[in-house]
XYZ file of C-alpha atoms in Angstrom:
249
model
C -2.459 22.354 -32.007
C -1.707 22.825 -28.256
C 1.310 21.359 -26.493
C -0.790 18.817 -24.593
C -2.488 17.520 -27.756
C 0.826 17.269 -29.593
C 2.273 15.313 -26.669
C -0.453 12.652 -26.670
C -0.097 12.314 -30.454
C 3.555 11.290 -30.123
C 4.606 7.617 -30.566
C 5.598 7.322 -26.901
C 1.908 7.294 -25.912
C 1.252 4.364 -28.234
C 4.374 2.570 -26.981
C 3.052 2.845 -23.409
C -0.254 1.339 -24.568
C 1.548 -1.552 -26.268
C 3.666 -2.219 -23.182
C 0.604 -2.286 -20.910
C -0.958 -4.739 -23.367
C 2.182 -6.896 -23.221
C 1.904 -6.908 -19.422
C -1.694 -8.085 -19.829
C -0.640 -10.883 -22.214
C 2.286 -12.148 -20.131
C 0.331 -11.803 -16.867
C -2.466 -13.902 -18.339
C -0.052 -16.601 -19.526
C 1.755 -16.610 -16.196
C -1.544 -16.759 -14.278
C -2.591 -19.836 -16.257
C 0.605 -21.615 -15.225
C 0.403 -20.221 -11.664
C 3.814 -18.593 -12.024
C 3.032 -14.993 -11.111
C 4.267 -13.146 -8.035
C 0.630 -12.985 -6.951
C 0.396 -16.793 -7.140
C 3.483 -17.070 -4.966
C 2.076 -14.716 -2.335
C -1.278 -16.522 -2.259
C 0.441 -19.904 -1.935
C 2.518 -18.658 0.998
C -0.226 -16.899 2.932
C -3.606 -18.224 1.793
C -5.581 -20.139 4.396
C -7.743 -21.715 1.670
C -5.170 -22.892 -0.925
C -7.690 -24.893 -2.961
C -10.632 -22.463 -2.782
C -10.204 -18.809 -3.715
C -11.780 -16.279 -1.383
C -13.700 -13.322 -2.799
C -10.702 -11.081 -2.111
C -8.350 -13.438 -3.953
C -10.734 -13.610 -6.910
C -10.761 -9.792 -7.051
C -6.945 -9.766 -6.931
C -6.741 -12.264 -9.792
C -9.190 -10.251 -11.881
C -7.500 -6.904 -11.181
C -4.048 -8.314 -11.915
C -5.176 -9.067 -15.480
C -7.854 -6.418 -16.067
C -5.887 -3.377 -14.831
C -3.091 -3.500 -17.449
C -5.656 -4.179 -20.193
C -7.741 -1.158 -19.138
C -4.627 1.014 -18.982
C -3.568 -0.199 -22.431
C -6.982 0.831 -23.802
C -6.775 4.146 -21.938
C -3.411 5.149 -23.411
C -4.518 3.964 -26.848
C -7.552 6.253 -26.539
C -5.251 9.155 -25.596
C -3.223 8.524 -28.740
C -6.101 8.008 -31.172
C -8.968 10.037 -29.671
C -7.606 12.855 -27.508
C -7.423 15.339 -30.373
C -11.122 14.894 -31.263
C -12.616 13.581 -28.005
C -10.338 14.729 -25.172
C -12.879 14.368 -22.369
C -13.852 10.818 -23.402
C -10.252 9.582 -23.612
C -9.362 11.267 -20.310
C -12.398 9.632 -18.673
C -11.310 6.209 -19.952
C -7.925 6.766 -18.295
C -9.565 7.802 -15.013
C -11.842 4.728 -15.022
C -8.817 2.481 -15.640
C -6.963 4.201 -12.788
C -9.885 3.691 -10.387
C -10.067 0.025 -11.395
C -6.364 -0.394 -10.645
C -6.852 1.437 -7.333
C -9.569 -1.035 -6.271
C -7.395 -4.033 -7.144
C -4.349 -2.657 -5.334
C -6.432 -1.789 -2.262
C -7.725 -5.362 -1.996
C -4.228 -6.765 -2.613
C -2.560 -4.636 0.068
C -5.286 -5.039 2.707
C -5.698 -8.801 2.255
C -1.963 -9.472 2.195
C -1.328 -7.218 5.178
C -3.886 -9.214 7.194
C -2.489 -12.586 6.052
C 1.113 -11.537 6.727
C 0.279 -10.329 10.243
C -1.573 -13.574 10.976
C 1.349 -15.645 9.672
C 3.903 -13.794 11.787
C 1.700 -14.095 14.876
C 1.401 -17.839 14.324
C 5.170 -18.234 13.983
C 5.917 -16.066 17.002
C 3.596 -18.218 19.133
C 5.313 -21.413 17.962
C 8.829 -20.984 19.333
C 10.198 -24.163 17.787
C 9.016 -23.073 14.328
C 10.008 -19.449 14.697
C 13.752 -20.143 14.842
C 13.629 -22.452 11.807
C 11.719 -19.945 9.701
C 13.318 -16.732 10.944
C 15.429 -16.335 7.817
C 12.549 -16.829 5.410
C 10.245 -14.524 7.358
C 12.874 -11.779 7.512
C 13.359 -12.155 3.773
C 9.614 -11.833 3.265
C 9.535 -8.643 5.311
C 12.350 -7.073 3.297
C 10.624 -8.080 0.056
C 6.961 -7.373 0.686
C 6.834 -4.316 2.946
C 8.601 -1.963 0.480
C 6.503 -3.425 -2.344
C 3.231 -2.783 -0.525
C 4.221 0.794 0.279
C 5.202 1.377 -3.348
C 1.869 -0.023 -4.546
C -0.078 2.280 -2.227
C 1.865 5.301 -3.485
C 1.524 4.065 -7.077
C -2.265 3.811 -6.799
C -2.584 7.328 -5.415
C -0.209 8.814 -7.998
C -1.986 7.012 -10.852
C -5.345 8.464 -9.820
C -3.845 11.958 -9.386
C -2.161 11.707 -12.779
C -5.468 10.643 -14.382
C -7.320 13.502 -12.708
C -4.691 15.867 -14.066
C -5.226 14.567 -17.614
C -8.964 15.044 -17.218
C -8.433 18.626 -16.012
C -6.375 19.242 -19.141
C -9.242 17.929 -21.240
C -11.450 20.492 -19.515
C -8.860 23.214 -20.282
C -8.008 23.692 -16.610
C -4.540 24.496 -15.298
C -2.596 21.463 -14.114
C 0.667 21.437 -12.178
C 3.455 19.081 -13.211
C 3.847 17.626 -9.709
C 1.384 14.763 -10.175
C 3.113 13.626 -13.377
C 6.555 13.828 -11.757
C 5.352 11.851 -8.714
C 3.872 9.148 -10.958
C 7.133 9.092 -12.934
C 9.153 8.572 -9.754
C 7.008 5.747 -8.371
C 7.023 3.941 -11.736
C 10.825 4.167 -11.759
C 10.974 2.723 -8.223
C 8.636 -0.159 -9.142
C 10.729 -0.916 -12.214
C 13.838 -1.067 -10.013
C 12.040 -3.227 -7.426
C 10.952 -5.791 -10.041
C 14.450 -5.779 -11.557
C 16.108 -6.396 -8.184
C 13.700 -9.210 -7.265
C 14.370 -10.811 -10.649
C 18.154 -10.607 -10.215
C 18.299 -11.347 -6.480
C 15.461 -13.860 -6.283
C 13.880 -13.940 -2.793
C 13.730 -17.282 -0.980
C 9.935 -17.322 -1.081
C 10.042 -17.217 -4.895
C 12.765 -19.853 -5.251
C 11.041 -22.195 -2.787
C 7.705 -21.838 -4.582
C 9.027 -22.991 -7.953
C 11.191 -25.703 -6.379
C 8.447 -27.231 -4.233
C 5.699 -27.143 -6.872
C 7.886 -28.082 -9.876
C 6.581 -25.116 -11.874
C 8.426 -23.790 -14.913
C 9.847 -20.365 -14.075
C 9.978 -19.009 -17.652
C 6.478 -17.478 -17.628
C 7.293 -15.724 -14.361
C 10.487 -14.279 -15.866
C 8.703 -13.035 -19.004
C 5.979 -11.470 -16.879
C 8.520 -9.700 -14.668
C 10.496 -8.419 -17.657
C 7.306 -6.990 -19.197
C 6.556 -5.248 -15.883
C 10.081 -3.819 -15.668
C 9.931 -2.412 -19.201
C 6.407 -1.045 -18.769
C 7.119 0.733 -15.479
C 10.367 2.169 -16.898
C 8.755 3.531 -20.083
C 5.738 4.926 -18.198
C 8.220 6.710 -15.920
C 9.870 8.281 -18.983
C 6.462 9.146 -20.463
C 5.350 10.951 -17.307
C 8.646 12.803 -16.992
C 8.322 14.210 -20.504
C 4.623 14.883 -19.903
C 5.566 17.016 -16.879
C 8.058 18.898 -19.049
C 5.340 19.503 -21.656
C 3.115 20.995 -18.964
C 5.869 23.406 -17.982
C 6.463 24.254 -21.633
C 2.760 24.913 -22.100
C 2.763 27.359 -19.155
C 5.791 29.125 -20.637
C 4.068 29.458 -24.004
C 0.946 30.901 -22.365
C 2.881 33.350 -20.194
């Protein structure tokens, strides 16, 4: 059995699948109570708070569907890669492309809404001074997050392409796995910091709307754990690729 097959047969692959499924479960529960970070962003920037736009509907769907697809993808790597490597690798690539579409809509729509909001506040001088603190806090919170999501989407697709190349017995460098490991670690840290040092926009949302914060906390904790374990998974996957090259040398 090759190094790559042995790696996907290890329990860590199944643990990643379970964690993605937990993200799906807690994201769904949090979405029902409108206590997700996505709900907070839409409430702050949406121009149609009572009617979802097509973009917002896509964001809602992707926020729930992406972790479920990734859970199925990693489960297929664990259970099917040995017998059907190309099929399981294709499932992972499809899940990655689905996540890419959702992240693209999220980043583009939010970038537009944020720019419009800041323009509106800059034109209203009397409002700008009162909201300067909150807007600065939003910038420090959202801009790094959006950049991380863009990098995450690209690294996820590259990682998935690398797995598919392995299924086709092509040579794959460890760089894509290491890059995906790094961005998952950064996202885990970002979610942890926002949970510990809660931004004003989050605190104000739960205070104004009298929404229970527990579902939000559970959802964030599941994200932190999932990103952290995926980072570890990809790091060891990169090491297995190097070990495979050494064995073949």
